[in-house]
CSV table of C-alpha atoms in Angstrom, one decimal:
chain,number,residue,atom,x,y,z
U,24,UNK,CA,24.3,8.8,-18.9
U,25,UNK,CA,26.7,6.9,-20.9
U,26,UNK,CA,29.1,4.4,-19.5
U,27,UNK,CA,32.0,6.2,-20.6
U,28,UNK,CA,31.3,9.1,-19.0
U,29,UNK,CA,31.3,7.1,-15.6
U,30,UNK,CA,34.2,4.9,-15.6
U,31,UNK,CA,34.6,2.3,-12.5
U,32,UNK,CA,31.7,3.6,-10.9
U,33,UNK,CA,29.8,1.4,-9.0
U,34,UNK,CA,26.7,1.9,-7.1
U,35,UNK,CA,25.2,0.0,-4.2
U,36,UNK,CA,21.6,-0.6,-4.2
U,37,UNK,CA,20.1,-2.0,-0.8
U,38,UNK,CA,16.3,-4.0,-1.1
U,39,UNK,CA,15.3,-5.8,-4.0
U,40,UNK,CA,11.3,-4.8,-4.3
U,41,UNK,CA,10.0,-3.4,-7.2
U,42,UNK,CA,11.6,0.5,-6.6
U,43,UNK,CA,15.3,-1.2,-5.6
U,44,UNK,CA,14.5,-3.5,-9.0
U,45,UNK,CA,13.5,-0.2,-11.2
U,46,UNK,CA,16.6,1.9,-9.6
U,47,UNK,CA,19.2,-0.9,-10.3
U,48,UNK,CA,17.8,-1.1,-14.0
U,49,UNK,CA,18.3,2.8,-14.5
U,50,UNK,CA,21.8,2.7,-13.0
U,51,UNK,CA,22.9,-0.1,-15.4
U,52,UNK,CA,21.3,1.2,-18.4
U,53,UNK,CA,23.0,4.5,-16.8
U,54,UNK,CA,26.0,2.5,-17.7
U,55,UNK,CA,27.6,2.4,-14.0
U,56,UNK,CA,28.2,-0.9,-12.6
U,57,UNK,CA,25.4,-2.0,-9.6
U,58,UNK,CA,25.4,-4.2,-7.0
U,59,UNK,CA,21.7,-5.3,-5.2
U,60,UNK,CA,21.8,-6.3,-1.9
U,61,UNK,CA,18.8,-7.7,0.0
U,62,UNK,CA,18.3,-9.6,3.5
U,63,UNK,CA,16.1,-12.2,1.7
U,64,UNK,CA,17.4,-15.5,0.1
U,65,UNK,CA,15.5,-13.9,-3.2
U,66,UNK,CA,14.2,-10.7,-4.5
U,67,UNK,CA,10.9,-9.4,-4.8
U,68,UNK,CA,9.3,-11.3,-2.1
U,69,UNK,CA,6.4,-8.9,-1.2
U,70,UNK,CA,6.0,-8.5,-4.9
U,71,UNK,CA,5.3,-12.1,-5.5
U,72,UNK,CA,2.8,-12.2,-2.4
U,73,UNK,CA,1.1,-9.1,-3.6
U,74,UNK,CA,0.5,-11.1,-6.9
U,75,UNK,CA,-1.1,-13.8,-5.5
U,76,UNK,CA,-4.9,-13.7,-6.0
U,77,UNK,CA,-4.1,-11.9,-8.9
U,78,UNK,CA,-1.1,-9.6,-10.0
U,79,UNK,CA,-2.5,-5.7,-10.1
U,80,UNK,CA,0.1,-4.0,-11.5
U,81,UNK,CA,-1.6,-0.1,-11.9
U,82,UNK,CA,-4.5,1.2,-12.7
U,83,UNK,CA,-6.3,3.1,-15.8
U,84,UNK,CA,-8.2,5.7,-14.6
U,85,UNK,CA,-7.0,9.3,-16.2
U,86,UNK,CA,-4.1,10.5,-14.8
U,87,UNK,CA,-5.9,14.1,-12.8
U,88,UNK,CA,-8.1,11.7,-11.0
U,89,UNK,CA,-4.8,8.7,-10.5
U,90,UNK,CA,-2.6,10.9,-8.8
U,91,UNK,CA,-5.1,12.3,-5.9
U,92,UNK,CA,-4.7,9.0,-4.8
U,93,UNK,CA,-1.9,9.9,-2.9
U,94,UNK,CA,-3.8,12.2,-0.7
U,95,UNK,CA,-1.6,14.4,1.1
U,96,UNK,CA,1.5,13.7,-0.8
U,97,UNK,CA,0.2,13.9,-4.5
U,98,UNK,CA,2.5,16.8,-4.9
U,99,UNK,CA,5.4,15.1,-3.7
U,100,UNK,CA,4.5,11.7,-5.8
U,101,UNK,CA,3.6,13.7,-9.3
U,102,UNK,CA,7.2,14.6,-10.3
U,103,UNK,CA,7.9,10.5,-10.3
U,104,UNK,CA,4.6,9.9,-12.4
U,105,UNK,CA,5.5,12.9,-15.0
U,106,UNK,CA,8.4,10.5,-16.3
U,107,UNK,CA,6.5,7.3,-15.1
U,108,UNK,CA,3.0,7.2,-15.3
U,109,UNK,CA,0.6,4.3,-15.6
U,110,UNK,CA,0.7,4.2,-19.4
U,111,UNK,CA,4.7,4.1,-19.2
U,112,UNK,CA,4.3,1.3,-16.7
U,113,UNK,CA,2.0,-0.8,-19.3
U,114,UNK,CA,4.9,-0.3,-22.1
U,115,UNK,CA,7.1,-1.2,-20.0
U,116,UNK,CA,6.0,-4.6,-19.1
U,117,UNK,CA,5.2,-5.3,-22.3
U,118,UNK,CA,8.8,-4.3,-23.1
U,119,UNK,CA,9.4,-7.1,-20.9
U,120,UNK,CA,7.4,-9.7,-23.2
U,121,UNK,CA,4.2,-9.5,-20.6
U,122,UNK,CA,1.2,-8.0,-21.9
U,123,UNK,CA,-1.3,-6.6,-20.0
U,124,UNK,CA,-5.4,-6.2,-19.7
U,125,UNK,CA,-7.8,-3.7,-18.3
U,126,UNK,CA,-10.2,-5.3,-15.7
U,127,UNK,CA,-13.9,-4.3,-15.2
U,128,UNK,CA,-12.8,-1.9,-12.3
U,129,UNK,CA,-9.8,-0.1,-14.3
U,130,UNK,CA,-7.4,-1.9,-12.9
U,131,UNK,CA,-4.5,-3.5,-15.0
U,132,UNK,CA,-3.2,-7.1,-14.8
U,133,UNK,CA,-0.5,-9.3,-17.1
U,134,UNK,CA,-2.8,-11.5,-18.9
U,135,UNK,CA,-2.0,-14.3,-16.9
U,136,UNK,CA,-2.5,-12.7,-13.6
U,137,UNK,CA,0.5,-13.9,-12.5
U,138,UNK,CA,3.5,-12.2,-10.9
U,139,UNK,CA,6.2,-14.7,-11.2
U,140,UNK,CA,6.5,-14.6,-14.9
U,141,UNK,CA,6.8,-10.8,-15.3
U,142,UNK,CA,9.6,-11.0,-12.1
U,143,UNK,CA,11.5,-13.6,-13.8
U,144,UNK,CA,11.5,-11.6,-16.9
U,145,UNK,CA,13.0,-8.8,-15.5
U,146,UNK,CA,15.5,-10.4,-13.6
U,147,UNK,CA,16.8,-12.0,-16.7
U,148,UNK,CA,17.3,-8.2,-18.0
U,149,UNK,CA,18.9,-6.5,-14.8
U,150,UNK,CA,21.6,-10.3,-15.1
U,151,UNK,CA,22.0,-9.2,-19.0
U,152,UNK,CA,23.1,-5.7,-17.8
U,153,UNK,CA,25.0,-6.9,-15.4
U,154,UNK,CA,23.4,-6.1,-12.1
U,155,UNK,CA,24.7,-8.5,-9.4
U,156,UNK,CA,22.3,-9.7,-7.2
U,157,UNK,CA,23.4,-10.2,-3.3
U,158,UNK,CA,21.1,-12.3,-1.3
U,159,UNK,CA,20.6,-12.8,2.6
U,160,UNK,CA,23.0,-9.6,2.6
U,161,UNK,CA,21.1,-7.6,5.6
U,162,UNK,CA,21.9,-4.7,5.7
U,163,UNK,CA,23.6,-2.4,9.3
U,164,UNK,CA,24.4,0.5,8.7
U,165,UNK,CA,28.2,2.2,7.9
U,166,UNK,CA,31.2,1.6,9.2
U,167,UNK,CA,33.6,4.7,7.8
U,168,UNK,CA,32.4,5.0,4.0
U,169,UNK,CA,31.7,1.2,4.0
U,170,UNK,CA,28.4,-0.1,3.7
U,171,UNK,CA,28.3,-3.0,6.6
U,172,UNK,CA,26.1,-6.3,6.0
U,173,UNK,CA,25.6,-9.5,7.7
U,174,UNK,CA,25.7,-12.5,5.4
U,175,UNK,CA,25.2,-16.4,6.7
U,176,UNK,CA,28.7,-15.9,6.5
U,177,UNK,CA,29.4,-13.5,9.1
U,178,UNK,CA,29.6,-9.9,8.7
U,179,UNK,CA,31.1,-8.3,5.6
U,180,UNK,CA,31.8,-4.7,4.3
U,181,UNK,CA,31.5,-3.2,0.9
U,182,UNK,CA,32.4,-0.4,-1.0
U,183,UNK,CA,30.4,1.8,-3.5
U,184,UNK,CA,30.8,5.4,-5.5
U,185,UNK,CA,26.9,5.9,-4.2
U,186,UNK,CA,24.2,4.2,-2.8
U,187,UNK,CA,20.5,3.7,-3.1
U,188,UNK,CA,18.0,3.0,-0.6
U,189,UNK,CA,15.0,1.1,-1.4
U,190,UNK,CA,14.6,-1.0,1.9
U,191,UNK,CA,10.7,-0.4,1.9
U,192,UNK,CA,8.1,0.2,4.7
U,193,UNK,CA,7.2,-2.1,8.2
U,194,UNK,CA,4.6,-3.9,6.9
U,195,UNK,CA,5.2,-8.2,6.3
U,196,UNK,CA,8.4,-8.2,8.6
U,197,UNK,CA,9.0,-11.8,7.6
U,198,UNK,CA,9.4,-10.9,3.6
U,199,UNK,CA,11.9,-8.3,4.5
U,200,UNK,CA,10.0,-5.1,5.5
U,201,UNK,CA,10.9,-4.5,8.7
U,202,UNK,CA,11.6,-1.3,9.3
U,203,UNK,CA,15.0,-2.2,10.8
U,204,UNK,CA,16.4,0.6,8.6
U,205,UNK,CA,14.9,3.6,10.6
U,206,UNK,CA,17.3,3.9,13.7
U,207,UNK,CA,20.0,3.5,11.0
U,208,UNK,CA,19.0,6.8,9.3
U,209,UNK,CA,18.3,8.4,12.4
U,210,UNK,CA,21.1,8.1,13.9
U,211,UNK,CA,22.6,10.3,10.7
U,212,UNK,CA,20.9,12.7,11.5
U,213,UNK,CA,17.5,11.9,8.7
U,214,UNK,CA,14.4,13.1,9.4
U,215,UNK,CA,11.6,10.1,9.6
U,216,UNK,CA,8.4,10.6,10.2
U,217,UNK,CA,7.0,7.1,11.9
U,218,UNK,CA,5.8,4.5,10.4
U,219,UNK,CA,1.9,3.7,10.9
U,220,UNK,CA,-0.4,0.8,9.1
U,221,UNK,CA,-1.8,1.7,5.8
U,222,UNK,CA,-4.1,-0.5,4.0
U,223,UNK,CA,-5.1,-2.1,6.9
U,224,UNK,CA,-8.2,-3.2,9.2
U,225,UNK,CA,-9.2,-1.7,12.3
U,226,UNK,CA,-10.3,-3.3,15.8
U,227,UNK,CA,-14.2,-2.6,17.3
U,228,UNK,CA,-14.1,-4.6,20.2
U,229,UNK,CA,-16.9,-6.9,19.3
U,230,UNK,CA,-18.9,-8.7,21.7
U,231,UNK,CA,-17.3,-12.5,22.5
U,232,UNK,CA,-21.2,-13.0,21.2
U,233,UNK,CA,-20.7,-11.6,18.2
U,234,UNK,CA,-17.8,-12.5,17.5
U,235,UNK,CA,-17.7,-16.2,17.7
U,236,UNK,CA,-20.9,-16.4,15.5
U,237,UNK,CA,-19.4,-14.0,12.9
U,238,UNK,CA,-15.7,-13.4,12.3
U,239,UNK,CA,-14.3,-14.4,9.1
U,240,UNK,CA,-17.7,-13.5,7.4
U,241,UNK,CA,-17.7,-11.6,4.5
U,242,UNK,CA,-20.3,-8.1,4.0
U,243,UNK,CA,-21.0,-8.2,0.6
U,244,UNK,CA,-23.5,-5.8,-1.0
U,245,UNK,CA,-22.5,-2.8,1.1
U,246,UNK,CA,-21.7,0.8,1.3
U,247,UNK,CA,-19.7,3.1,3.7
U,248,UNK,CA,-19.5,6.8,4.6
U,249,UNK,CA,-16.9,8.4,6.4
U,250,UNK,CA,-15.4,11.7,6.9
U,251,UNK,CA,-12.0,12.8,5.9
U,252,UNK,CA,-9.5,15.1,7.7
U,253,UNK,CA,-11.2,17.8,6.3
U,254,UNK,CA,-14.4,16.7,7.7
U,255,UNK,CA,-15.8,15.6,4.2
U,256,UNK,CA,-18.2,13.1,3.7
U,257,UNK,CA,-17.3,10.4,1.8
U,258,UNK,CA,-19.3,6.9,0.4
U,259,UNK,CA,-17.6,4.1,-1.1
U,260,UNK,CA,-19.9,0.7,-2.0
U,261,UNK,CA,-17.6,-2.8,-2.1
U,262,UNK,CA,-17.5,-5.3,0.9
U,263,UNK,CA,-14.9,-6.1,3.7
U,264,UNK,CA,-15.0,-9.3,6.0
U,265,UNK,CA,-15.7,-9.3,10.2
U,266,UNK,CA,-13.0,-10.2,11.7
U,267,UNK,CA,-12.8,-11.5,15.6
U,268,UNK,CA,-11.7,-8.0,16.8
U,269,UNK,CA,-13.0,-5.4,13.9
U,270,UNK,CA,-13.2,-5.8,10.1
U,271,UNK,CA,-10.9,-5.3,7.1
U,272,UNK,CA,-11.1,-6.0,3.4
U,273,UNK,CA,-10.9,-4.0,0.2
U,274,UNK,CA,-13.4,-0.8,1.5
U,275,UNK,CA,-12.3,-0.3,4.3
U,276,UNK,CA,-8.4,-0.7,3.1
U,277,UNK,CA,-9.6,2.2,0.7
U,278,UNK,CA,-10.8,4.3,4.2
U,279,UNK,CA,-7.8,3.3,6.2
U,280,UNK,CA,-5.5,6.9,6.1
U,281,UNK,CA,-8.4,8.9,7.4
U,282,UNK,CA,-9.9,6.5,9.7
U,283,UNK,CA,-6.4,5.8,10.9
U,284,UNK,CA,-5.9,9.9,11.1
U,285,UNK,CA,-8.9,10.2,13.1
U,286,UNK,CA,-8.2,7.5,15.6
U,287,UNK,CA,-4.9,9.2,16.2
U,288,UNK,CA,-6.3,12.8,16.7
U,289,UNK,CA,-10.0,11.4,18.6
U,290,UNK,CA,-9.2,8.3,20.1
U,291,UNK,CA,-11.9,6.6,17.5
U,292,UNK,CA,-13.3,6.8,14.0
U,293,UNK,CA,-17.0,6.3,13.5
U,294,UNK,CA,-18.0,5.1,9.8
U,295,UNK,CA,-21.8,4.3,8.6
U,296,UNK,CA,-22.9,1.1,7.3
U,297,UNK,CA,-25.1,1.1,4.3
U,298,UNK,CA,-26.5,-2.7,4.4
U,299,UNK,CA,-29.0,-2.3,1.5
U,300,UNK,CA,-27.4,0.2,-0.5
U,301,UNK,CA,-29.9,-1.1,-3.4
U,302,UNK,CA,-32.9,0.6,-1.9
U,303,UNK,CA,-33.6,3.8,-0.9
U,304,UNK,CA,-34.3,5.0,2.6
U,305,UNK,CA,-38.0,5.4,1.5
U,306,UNK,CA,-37.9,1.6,0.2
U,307,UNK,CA,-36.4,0.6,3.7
U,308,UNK,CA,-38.5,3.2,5.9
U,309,UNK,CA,-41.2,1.4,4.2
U,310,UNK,CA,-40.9,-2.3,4.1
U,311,UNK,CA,-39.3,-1.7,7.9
U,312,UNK,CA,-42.8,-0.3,9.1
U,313,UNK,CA,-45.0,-2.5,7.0
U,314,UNK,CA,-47.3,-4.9,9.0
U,315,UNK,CA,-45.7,-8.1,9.9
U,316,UNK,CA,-48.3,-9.9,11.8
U,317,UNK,CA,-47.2,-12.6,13.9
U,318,UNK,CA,-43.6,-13.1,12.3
U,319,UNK,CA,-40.4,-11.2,14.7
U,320,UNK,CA,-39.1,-8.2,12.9
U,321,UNK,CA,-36.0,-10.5,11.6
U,322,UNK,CA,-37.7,-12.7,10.0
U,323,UNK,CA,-39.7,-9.6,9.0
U,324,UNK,CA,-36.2,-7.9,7.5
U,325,UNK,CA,-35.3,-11.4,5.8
U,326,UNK,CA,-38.6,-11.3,4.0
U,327,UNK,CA,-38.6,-7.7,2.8
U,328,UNK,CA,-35.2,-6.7,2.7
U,329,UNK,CA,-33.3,-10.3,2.5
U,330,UNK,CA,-31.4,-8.6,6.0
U,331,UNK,CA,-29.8,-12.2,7.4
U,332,UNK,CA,-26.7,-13.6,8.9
U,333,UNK,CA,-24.1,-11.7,9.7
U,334,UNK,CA,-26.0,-8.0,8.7
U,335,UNK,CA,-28.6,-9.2,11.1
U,336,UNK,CA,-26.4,-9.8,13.7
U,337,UNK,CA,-24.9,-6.7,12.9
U,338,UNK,CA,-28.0,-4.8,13.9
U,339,UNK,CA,-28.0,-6.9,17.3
U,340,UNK,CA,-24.7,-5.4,18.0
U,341,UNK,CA,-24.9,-2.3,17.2
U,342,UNK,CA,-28.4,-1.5,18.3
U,343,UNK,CA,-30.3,-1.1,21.7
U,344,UNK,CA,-33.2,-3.6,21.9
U,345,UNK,CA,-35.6,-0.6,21.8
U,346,UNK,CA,-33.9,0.7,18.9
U,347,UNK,CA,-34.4,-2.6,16.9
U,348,UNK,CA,-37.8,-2.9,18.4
U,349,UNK,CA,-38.5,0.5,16.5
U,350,UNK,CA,-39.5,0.1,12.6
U,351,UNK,CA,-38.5,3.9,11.8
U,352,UNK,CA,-35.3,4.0,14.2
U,353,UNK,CA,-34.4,0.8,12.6
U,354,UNK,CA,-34.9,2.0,9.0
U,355,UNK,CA,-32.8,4.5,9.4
U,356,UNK,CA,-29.9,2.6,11.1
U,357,UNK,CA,-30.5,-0.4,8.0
U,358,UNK,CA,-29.0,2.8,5.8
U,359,UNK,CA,-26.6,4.7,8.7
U,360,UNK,CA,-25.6,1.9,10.9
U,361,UNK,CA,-22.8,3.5,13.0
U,362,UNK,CA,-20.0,1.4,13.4
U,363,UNK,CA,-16.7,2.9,16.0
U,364,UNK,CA,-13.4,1.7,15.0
U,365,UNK,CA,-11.0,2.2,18.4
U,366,UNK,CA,-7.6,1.4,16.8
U,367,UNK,CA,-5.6,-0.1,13.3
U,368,UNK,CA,-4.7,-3.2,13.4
U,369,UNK,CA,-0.7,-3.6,14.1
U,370,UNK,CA,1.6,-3.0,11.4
U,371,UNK,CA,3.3,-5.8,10.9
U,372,UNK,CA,-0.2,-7.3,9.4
U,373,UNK,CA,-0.9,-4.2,7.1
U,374,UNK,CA,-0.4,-4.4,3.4
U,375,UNK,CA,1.2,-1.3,3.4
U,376,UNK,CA,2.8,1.4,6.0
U,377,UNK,CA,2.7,5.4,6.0
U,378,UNK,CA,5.8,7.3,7.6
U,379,UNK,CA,9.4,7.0,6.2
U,380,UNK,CA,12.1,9.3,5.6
U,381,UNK,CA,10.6,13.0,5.4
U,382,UNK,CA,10.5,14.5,1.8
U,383,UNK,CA,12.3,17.5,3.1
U,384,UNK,CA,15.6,15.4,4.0
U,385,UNK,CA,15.8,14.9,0.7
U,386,UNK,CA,17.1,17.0,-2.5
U,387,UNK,CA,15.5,17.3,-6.1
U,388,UNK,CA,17.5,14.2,-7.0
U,389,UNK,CA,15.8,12.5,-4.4
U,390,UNK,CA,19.5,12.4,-2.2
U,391,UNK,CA,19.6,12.6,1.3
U,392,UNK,CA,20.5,15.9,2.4
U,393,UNK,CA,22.0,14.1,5.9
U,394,UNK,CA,24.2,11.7,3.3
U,395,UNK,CA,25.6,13.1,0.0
U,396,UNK,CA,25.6,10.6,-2.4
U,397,UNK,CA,22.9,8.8,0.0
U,398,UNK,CA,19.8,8.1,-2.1
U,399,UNK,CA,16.1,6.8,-1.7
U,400,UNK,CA,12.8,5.2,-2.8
U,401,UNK,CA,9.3,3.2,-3.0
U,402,UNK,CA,8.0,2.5,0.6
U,403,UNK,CA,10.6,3.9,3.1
U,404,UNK,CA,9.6,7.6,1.9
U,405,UNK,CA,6.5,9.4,3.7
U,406,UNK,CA,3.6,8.7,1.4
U,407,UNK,CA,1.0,6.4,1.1
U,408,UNK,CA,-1.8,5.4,-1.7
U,409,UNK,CA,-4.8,2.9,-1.6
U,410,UNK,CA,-4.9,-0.8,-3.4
U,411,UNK,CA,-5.7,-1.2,-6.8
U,412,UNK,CA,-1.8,-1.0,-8.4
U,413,UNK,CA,-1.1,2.7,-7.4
U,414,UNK,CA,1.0,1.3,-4.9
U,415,UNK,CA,3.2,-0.4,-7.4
U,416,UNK,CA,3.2,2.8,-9.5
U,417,UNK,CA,4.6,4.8,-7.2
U,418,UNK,CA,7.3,2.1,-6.1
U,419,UNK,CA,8.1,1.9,-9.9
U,420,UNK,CA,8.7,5.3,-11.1
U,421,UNK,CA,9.8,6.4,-7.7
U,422,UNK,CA,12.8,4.0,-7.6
U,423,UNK,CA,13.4,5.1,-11.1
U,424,UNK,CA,13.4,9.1,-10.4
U,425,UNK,CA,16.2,8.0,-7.4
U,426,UNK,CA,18.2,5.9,-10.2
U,427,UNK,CA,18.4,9.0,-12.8
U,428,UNK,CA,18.7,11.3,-9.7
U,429,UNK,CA,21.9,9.1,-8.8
U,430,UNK,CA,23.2,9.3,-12.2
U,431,UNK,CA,22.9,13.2,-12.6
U,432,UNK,CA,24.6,13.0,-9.2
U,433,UNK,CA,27.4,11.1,-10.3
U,434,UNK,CA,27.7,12.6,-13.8
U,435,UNK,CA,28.2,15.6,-11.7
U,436,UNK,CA,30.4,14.2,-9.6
U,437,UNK,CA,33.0,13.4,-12.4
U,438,UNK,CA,32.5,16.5,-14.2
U,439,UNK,CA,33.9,18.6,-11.1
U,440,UNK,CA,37.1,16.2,-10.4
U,441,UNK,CA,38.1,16.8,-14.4
């Protein structure tokens, strides 16, 4: 939308992650004048933590199999992706003068693996177009039309022609995501659905001997099966890490909307442990009931199957003494060890949340239907997708489908008071 065709507008964008970022750059390339708010003293915070051990930024993987990702909301994700996909995301970074590499597991980094230099970037484009950036502006609500915010210098008000929401999920409180927006919204009369853990780990109430011998190991060399709301059986190999109440890490991260699904309709989730997914149960069933002489059946396991540490005290746990003291019982349980999760961890440690404002409050221009000229994006909506940069995706081309859905907004707007 051209500037001229939207004079004096201004629009207020509130969060400065990567959707608030992406919306405010539409808007001013839009040509309306935008002002970014955020509670933090800088932007991006989450971003920059996310990029830490390595910035993944999206994923390669073709894009029928990319967007089931987002499970029960792939529909409701798509329509962002269709203007904003991976590919577009990997242009546009190198737009920004990052480039980009495909890693052995399809995801997609910046060459230097860093997320500070590709934030830095950007922020020097959105100052070029004239966004102004408002820090340690927390937003609290409305008073009238006027957008309410407390600043270290006491509570101010400001104005704007519309506003965007992009105040992400409850996950990492202390770099802004709070979920202190929700009762906000409510209170005008949006629908949001609750916000729950997402990419997160889950407690199992190990034994204080277990647990003291164990927690902060790391279960490499693994595979896990589980069953999805559908009751499908599902096996993913990787690793995750004991904790001192349950475990977490990258496979079971990938598990975590079902398992946490399953907990909330059963009271539990039960997932099976492959700990030699390298041999076949015929391998195991065999080494487990060869002859081992004098030697215990550990040191037996250790020999055959190199079962030690924190695997073997995973047997201890999770097994009866007469079912360890059984070679065929414990072959089996060596390839379906079952393992009952009782609850997610809380939220506030998750790398991501589920819940936020309902799709249906919100109109094809991704508007609240509550709050005309009300709009919203990235985390706070109702979806959810595993780690490996289709988080970030989504973020991205959803904060951009709320920017153009703005402008159309506005640009419709003027056309109707002419």
């Amino acid at each position: 939308m051209p500037a001229e065709n939207l004079p004096q507008v201004r629009v207020a964008v509130i969060g400065g992650g990567p959707a608030g970022l992406m919306a405010a750059e539409v808007l001013s390339q839009g040509g309306v004048a935008v002002d970014l708010y955020d509670a933090m003293p800088s932007v991006g915070r989450k971003f920059l933590l996310a990029g830490k051990g390595g910035m993944n930024i999206t994923h390669s993987e073709p894009s029928a199999e990319f967007i089931q990702r987002y499970g029960a909301r792939a529909a409701q994700v798509a329509p962002w992706l269709e203007h904003f996909d991976a590919p577009a995301v990997r242009a546009w970074i190198h737009g920004l003068g990052v480039e980009t590499f495909v890693g052995t597991s399809g995801r997609v980094f910046p060459t230097d693996m860093k997320a500070a230099p590709l934030l830095r970037a950007w922020l020097h484009r959105l100052r070029e177009a004239g966004v102004q950036l408002h820090m340690r502006h927390r937003w609290l609500g409305w008073n009238g039309a006027a957008l309410r915010f407390a600043t270290p210098d006491g509570e101010r008000e400001a104005g704007a022609d519309a506003v965007l929401l992009a105040l992400g999920g409850g996950s990492w409180a202390r770099l802004g995501s709070d979920g202190a927006w929700v009762p906000l919204l409510q209170e005008r009369a949006v629908a949001v659905a609750p916000l729950v853990p997402s990419n997160c780990g889950f407690d199992t109430d190990w034994s204080a001997h277990f647990s003291s011998r164990h927690a902060g190991a790391p279960l490499t060399t693994v595979a896990v099966t589980a069953t999805d709301a559908q009751g499908r059986l599902h096996k993913r190999q990787g690793q995750f890490v004991i904790t001192a109440s349950g475990v977490e890490g990258s496979l079971i991260y990938a598990l975590s909307a079902d398992l946490r699904e399953q907990i909330g309709a059963s009271g539990s989730a039960t997932i099976w442990l492959d700990l030699v997914p390298d041999f076949s149960a015929e391998r195991v069933l065999e080494d487990a009931t060869r002859p081992r002489g004098s030697r215990s059946m550990a040191s037996h396991l250790q020999s055959r199957l190199g079962i030690k540490g924190v695997k073997s005290g995973l047997l201890r746990e999770c097994l009866s003494a007469e079912e360890f003291a059984d070679p065929a019982r414990l072959a089996a349980a060596l390839k379906m060890l079952p393992l009952t999760l009782k609850r997610a961890r809380p939220i506030d440690e998750a790398i991501s949340s589920a819940g936020g404002v309902r799709f249906d409050a919100l109109d094809e221009h991704a508007m609240l239907r509550a709050l005309p000229g009300v709009f919203a994006a990235g985390e706070m909506l109702d979806w959810e997708a595993p780690t490996g940069g289709y988080l970030l995706t989504a973020c991205f081309a959803s904060g951009r489908a709320a920017g153009h859905g703005a402008l159309a907004w506005l640009a419709q707007r003027a056309s109707t008071r002419t």
